[in-house]
mmCIF file of C-alpha atoms in Angstrom:
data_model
loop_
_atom_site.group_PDB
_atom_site.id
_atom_site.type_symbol
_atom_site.label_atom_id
_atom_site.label_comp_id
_atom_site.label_asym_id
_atom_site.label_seq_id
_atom_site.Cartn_x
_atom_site.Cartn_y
_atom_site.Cartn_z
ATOM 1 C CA UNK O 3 0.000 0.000 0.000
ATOM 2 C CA UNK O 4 0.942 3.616 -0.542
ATOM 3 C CA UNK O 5 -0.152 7.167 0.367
ATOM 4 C CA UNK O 6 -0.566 9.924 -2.035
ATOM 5 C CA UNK O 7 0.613 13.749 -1.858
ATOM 6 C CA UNK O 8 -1.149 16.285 -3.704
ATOM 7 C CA UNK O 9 1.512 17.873 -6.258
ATOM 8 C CA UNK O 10 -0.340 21.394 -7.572
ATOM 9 C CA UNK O 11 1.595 22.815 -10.720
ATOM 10 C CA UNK O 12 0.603 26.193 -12.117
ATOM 11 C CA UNK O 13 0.335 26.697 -15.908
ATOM 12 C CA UNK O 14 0.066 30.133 -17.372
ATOM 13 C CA UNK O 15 -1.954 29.753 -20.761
ATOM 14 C CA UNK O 16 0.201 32.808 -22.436
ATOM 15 C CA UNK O 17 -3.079 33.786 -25.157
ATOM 16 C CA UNK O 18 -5.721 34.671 -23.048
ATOM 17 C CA UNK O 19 -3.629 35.050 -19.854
ATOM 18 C CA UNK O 20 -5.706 32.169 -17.387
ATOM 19 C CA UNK O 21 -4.325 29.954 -14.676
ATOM 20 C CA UNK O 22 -4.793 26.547 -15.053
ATOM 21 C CA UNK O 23 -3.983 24.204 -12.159
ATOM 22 C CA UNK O 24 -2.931 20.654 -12.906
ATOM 23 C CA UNK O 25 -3.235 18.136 -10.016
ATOM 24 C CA UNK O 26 -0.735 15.562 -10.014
ATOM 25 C CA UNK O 27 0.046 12.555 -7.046
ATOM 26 C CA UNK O 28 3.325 11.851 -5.343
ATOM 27 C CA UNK O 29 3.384 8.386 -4.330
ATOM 28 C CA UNK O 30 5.233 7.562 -1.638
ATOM 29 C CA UNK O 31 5.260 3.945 1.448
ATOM 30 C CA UNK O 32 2.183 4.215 3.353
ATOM 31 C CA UNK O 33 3.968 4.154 6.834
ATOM 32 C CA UNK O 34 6.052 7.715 5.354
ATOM 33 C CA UNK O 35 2.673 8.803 4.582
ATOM 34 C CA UNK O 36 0.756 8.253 7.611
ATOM 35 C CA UNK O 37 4.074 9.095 10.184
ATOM 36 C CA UNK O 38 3.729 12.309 8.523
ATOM 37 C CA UNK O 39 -0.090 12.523 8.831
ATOM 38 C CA UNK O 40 0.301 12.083 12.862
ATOM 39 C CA UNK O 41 3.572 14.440 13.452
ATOM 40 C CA UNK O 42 1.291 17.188 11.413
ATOM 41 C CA UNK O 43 -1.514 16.427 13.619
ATOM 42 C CA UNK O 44 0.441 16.600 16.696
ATOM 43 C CA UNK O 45 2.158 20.082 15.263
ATOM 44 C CA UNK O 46 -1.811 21.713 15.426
ATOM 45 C CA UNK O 47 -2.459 19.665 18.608
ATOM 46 C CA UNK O 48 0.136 21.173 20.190
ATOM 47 C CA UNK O 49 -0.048 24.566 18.671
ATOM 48 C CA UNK O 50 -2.841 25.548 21.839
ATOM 49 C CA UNK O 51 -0.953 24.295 24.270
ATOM 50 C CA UNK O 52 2.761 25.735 23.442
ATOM 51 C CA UNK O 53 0.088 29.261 23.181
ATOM 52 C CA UNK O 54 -1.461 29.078 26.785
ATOM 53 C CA UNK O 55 2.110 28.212 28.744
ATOM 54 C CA UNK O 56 4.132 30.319 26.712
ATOM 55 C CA UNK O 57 1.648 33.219 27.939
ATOM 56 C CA UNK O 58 1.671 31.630 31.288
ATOM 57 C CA UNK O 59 5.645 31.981 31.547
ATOM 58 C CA UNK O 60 5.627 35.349 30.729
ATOM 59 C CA UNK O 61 2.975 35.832 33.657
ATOM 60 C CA UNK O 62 6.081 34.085 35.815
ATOM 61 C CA UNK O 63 8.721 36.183 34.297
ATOM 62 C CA UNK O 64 6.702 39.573 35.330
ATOM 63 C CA UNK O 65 6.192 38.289 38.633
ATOM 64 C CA UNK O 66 9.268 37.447 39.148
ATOM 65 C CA UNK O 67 10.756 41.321 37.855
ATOM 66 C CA UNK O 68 7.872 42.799 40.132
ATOM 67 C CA UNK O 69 9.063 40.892 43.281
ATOM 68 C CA UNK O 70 13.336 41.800 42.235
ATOM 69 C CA UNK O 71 12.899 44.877 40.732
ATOM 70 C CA UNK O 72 9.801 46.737 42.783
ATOM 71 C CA UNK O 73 11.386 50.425 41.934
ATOM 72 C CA UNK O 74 9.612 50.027 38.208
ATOM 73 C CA UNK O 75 6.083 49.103 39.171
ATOM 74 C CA UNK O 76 5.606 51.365 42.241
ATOM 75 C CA UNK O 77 3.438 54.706 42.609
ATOM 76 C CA UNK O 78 6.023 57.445 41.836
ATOM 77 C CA UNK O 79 4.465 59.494 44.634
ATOM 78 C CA UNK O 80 6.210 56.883 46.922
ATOM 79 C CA UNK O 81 9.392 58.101 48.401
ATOM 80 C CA UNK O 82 12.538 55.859 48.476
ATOM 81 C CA UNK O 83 13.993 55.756 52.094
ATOM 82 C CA UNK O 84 16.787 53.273 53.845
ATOM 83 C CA UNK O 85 15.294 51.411 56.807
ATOM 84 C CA UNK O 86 17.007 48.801 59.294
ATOM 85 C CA UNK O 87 16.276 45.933 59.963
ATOM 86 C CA UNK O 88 15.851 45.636 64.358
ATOM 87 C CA UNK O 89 14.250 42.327 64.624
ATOM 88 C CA UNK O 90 12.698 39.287 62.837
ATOM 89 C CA UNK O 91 9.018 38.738 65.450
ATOM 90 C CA UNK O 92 8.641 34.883 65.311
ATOM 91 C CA UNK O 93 4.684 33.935 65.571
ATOM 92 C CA UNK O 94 3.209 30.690 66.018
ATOM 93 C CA UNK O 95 0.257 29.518 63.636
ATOM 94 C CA UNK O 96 -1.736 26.783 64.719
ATOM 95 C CA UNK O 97 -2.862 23.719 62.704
ATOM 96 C CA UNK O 98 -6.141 25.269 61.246
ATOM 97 C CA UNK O 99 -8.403 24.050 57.842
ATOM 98 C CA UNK O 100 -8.766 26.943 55.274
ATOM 99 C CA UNK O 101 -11.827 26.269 53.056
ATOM 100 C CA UNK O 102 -10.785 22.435 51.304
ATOM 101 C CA UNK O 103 -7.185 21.903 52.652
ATOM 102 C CA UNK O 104 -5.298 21.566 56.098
ATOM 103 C CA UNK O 105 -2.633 24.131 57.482
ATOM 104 C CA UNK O 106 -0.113 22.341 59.733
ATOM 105 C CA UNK O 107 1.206 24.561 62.646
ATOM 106 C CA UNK O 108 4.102 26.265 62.270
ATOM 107 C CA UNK O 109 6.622 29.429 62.986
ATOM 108 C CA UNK O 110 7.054 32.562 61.026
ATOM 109 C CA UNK O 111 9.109 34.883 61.375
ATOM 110 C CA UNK O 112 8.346 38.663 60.226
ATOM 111 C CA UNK O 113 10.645 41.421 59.990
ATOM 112 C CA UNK O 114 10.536 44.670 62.077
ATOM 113 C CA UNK O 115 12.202 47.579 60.529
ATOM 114 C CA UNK O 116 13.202 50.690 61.792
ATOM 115 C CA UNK O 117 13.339 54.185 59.668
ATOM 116 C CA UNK O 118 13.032 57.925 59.836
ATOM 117 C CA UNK O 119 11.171 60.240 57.600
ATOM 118 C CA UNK O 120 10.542 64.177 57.517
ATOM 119 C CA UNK O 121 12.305 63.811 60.624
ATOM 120 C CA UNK O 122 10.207 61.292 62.353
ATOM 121 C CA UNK O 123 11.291 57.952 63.557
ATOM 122 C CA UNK O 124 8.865 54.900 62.673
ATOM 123 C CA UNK O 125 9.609 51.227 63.668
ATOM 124 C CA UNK O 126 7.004 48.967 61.650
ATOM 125 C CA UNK O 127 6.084 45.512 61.621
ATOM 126 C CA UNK O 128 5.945 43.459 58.018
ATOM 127 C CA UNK O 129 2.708 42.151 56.964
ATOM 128 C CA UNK O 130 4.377 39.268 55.172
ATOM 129 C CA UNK O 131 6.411 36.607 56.966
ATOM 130 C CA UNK O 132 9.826 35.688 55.142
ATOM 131 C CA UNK O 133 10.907 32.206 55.095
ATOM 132 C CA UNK O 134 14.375 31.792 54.960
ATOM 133 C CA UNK O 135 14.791 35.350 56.303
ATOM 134 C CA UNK O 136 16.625 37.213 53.712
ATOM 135 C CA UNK O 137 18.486 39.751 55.724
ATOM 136 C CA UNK O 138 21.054 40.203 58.670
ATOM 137 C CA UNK O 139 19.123 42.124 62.004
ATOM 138 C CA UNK O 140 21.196 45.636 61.664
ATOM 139 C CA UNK O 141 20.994 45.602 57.614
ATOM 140 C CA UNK O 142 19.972 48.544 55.620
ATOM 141 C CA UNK O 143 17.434 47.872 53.095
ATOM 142 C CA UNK O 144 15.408 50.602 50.599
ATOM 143 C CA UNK O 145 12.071 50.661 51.363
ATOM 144 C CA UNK O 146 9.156 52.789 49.572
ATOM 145 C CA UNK O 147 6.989 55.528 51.981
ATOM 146 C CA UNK O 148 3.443 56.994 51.133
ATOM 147 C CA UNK O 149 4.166 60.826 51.586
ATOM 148 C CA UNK O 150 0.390 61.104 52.810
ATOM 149 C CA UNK O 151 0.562 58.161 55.363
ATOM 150 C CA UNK O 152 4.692 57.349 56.425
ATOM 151 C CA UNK O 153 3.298 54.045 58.131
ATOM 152 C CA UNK O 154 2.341 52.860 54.514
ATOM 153 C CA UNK O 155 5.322 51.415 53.339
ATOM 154 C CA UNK O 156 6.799 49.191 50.439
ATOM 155 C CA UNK O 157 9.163 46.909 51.102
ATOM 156 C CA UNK O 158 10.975 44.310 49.081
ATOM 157 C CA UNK O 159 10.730 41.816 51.867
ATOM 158 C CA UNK O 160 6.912 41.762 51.127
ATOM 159 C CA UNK O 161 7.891 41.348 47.651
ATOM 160 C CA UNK O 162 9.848 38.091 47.821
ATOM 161 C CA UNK O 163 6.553 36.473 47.809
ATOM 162 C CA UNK O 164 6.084 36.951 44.395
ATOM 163 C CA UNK O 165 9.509 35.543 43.085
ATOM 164 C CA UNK O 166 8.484 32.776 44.533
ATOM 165 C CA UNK O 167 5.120 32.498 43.346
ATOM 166 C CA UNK O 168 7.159 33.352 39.684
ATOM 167 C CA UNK O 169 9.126 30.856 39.892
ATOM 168 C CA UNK O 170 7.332 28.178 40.357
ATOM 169 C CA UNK O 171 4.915 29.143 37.870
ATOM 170 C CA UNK O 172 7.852 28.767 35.533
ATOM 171 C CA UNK O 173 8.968 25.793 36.412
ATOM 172 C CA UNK O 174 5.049 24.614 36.387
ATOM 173 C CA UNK O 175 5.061 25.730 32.887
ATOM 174 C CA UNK O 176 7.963 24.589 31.316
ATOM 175 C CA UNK O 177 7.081 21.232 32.788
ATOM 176 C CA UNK O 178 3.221 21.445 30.983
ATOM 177 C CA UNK O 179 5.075 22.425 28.011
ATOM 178 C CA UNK O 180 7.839 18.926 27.716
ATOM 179 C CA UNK O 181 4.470 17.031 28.655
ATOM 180 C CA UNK O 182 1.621 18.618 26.350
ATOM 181 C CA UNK O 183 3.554 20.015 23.174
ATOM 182 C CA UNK O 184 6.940 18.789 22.908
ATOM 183 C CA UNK O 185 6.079 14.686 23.622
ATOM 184 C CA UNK O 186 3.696 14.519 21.581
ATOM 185 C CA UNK O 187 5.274 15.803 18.899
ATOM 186 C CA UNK O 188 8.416 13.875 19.469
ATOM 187 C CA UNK O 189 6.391 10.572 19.812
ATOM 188 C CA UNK O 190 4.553 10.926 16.412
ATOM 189 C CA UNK O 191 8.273 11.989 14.940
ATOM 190 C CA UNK O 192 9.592 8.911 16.580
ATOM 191 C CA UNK O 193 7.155 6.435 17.177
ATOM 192 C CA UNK O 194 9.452 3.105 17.903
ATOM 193 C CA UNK O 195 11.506 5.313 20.252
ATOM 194 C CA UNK O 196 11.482 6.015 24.087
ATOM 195 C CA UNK O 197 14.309 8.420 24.557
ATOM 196 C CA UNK O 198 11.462 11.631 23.974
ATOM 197 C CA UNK O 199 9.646 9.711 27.306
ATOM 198 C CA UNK O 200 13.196 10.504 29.307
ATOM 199 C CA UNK O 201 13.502 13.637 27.823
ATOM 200 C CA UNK O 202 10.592 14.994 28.006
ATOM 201 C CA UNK O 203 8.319 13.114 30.908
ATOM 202 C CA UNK O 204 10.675 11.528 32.839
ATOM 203 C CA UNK O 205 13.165 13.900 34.022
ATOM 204 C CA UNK O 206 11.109 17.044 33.814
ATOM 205 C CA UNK O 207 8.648 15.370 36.503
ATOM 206 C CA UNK O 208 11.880 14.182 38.765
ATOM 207 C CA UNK O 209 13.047 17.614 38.689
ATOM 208 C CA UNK O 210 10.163 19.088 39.640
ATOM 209 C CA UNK O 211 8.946 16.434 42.539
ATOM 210 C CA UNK O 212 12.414 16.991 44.289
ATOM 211 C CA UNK O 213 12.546 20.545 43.457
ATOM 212 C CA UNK O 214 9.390 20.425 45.556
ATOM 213 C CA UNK O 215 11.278 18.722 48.667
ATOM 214 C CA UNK O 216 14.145 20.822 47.949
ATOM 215 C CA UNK O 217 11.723 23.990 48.225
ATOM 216 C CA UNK O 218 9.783 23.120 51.128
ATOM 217 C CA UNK O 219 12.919 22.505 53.091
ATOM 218 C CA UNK O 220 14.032 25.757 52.376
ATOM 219 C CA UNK O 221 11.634 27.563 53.092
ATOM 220 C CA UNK O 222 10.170 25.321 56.136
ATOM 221 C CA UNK O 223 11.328 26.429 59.177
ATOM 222 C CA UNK O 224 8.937 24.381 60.777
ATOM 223 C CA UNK O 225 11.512 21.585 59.777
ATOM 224 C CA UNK O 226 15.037 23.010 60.936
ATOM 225 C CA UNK O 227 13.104 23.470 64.061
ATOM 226 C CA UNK O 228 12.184 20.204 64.155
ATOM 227 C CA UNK O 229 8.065 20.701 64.271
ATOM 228 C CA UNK O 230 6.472 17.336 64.126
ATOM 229 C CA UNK O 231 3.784 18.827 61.747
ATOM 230 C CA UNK O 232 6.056 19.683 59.427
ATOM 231 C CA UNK O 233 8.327 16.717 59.864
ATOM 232 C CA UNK O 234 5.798 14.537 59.032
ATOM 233 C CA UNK O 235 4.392 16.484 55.631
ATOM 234 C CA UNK O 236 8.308 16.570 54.558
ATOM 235 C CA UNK O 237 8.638 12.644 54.854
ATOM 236 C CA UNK O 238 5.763 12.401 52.886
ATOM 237 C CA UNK O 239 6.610 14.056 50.368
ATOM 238 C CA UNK O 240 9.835 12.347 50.300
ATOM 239 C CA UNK O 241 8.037 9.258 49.859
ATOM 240 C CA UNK O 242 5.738 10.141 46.514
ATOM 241 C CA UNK O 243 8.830 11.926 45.186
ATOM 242 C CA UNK O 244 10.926 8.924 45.719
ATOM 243 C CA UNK O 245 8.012 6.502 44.742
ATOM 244 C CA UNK O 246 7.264 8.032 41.369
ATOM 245 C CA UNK O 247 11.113 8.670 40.996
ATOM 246 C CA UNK O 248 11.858 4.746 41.361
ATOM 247 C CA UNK O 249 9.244 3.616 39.194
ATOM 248 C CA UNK O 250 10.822 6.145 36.491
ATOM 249 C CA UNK O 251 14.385 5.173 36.897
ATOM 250 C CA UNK O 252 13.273 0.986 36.474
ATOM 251 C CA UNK O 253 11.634 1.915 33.034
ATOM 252 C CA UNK O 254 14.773 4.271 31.906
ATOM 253 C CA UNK O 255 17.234 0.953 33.040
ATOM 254 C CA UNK O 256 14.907 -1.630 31.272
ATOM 255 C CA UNK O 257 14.294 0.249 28.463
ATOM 256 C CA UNK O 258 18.166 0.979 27.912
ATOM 257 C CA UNK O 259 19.203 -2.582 28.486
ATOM 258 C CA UNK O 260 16.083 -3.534 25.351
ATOM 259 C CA UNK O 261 18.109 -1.301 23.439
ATOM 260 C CA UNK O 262 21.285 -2.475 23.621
ATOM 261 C CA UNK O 263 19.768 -5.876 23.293
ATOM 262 C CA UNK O 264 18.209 -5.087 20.076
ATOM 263 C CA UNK O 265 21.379 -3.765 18.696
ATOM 264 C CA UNK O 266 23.787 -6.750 20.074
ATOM 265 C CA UNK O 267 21.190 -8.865 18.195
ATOM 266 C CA UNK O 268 21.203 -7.006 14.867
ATOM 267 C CA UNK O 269 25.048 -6.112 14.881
ATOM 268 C CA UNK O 270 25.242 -10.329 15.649
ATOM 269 C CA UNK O 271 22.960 -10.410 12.233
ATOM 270 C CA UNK O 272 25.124 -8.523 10.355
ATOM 271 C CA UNK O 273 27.979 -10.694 11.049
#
């Protein structure tokens, strides 16, 4: 059996100046032909998809320059001013259910900084907790003030919360992206090969499960401090990371060792 490709020639009729079109068929195997058929169907397939991340990671990209860089986004009227920090106040949060999911108890820690405008002397509490805390106690960091209320304040320590947020929306992304656009089309490209599975399923999802561990042990404190609560939600983690992780590495080994099966048997062939 064998497909056919439309071949459209244009022939220009010189006396009374019309187009013609002659069809004509390019024959070709009909496993080129359809292998062709799917990778163009995965190209459209994946045309929506590669769309909505790629938009996506731009939204984690602006976060991200928000949270470093807050000096571009912020009210002009707001007045630049050096503060210092005089304390990190820990607080305790209890275990507590918010709407659908379950908040284990933990510490926080939220920075007090001291600073003087118009001649005044203000020493103000952040809103936002910081976890790992990002500056020394006696650092000097650059802070924003509402002329019109001095204990409104900017600060890039409330900001942090949005690089993170960035970040992992990139990461979430780029992940969506190797497993809804680029598999696909790698599969119908290569359909009697598994290295676009690695490549694009397999280690994508390992980094992101342990960058998940990684992240909550960073930014746990609940865990250096050795808070059952949070002990417990780490392990657990630790075991579906290293679960999913195992079950990827045994089909990367047994799929390697078909391989080089398959081509000690044919080099053995050609012998």
């Amino acid at each position: 059996m064998r497909g056919k490709y439309k071949n459209k020639k244009h022939i220009i009729d010189n006396g009374n100046d019309e187009i013609n079109t002659q069809v004509t068929y390019i024959e070709v195997p009909v496993e080129v032909y359809e292998k062709d058929i799917r990778l163009r169907d995965s190209i459209r397939g994946a045309i929506a998809p590669i769309v909505i991340f790629v938009l996506i990671l731009f939204v984690g990209v602006f976060l991200i320059i928000y949270g470093a860089k807050p000096s571009l986004f912020r009210d002009k009227s707001f007045v630049p001013t050096q503060a210092t920090i005089v304390k990190y106040e820990w607080r305790y949060h209890s275990s507590h259910y918010s709407g659908s999911s379950f908040h284990f108890s933990h510490w926080s820690p939220y920075p007090v900084f001291n600073y003087v405008y118009d001649g005044i002397e203000y020493t103000i509490e952040s809103r936002v907790a910081v976890k790992p805390t990002p500056y020394e106690v006696g650092e000097e960091i650059t802070i924003y003030v509402n002329p019109s209320d001095p204990n409104d304040v900017v600060s890039p320590i409330a900001d942090q919360m949005f690089i993170y947020i960035g970040i992992g929306i990139i990461v979430a992304s780029i992940l969506a992206l190797c497993i809804l656009a680029l598999r696909p089309i790698l599969k119908a490209k290569y359909p009697s090969s598994h290295w676009h599975k690695f490549l694009t399923l397999y280690i994508p999802s390992m980094i992101f499960l342990w960058g998940i561990v990684i992240l909550y042990c960073v930014l746990s404190d609940g865990v250096s401090k050795g808070g059952i609560g949070a002990i417990i939600l780490l392990l657990f983690l630790i075991a579906i990371a290293g679960f999913i992780s195992m079950l990827m590495v045994k089909d990367m080994i047994s799929t390697v060792q078909d391989y080089l099966k398959q081509k000690a048997s044919s080099r053995k062939k050609k012998e």
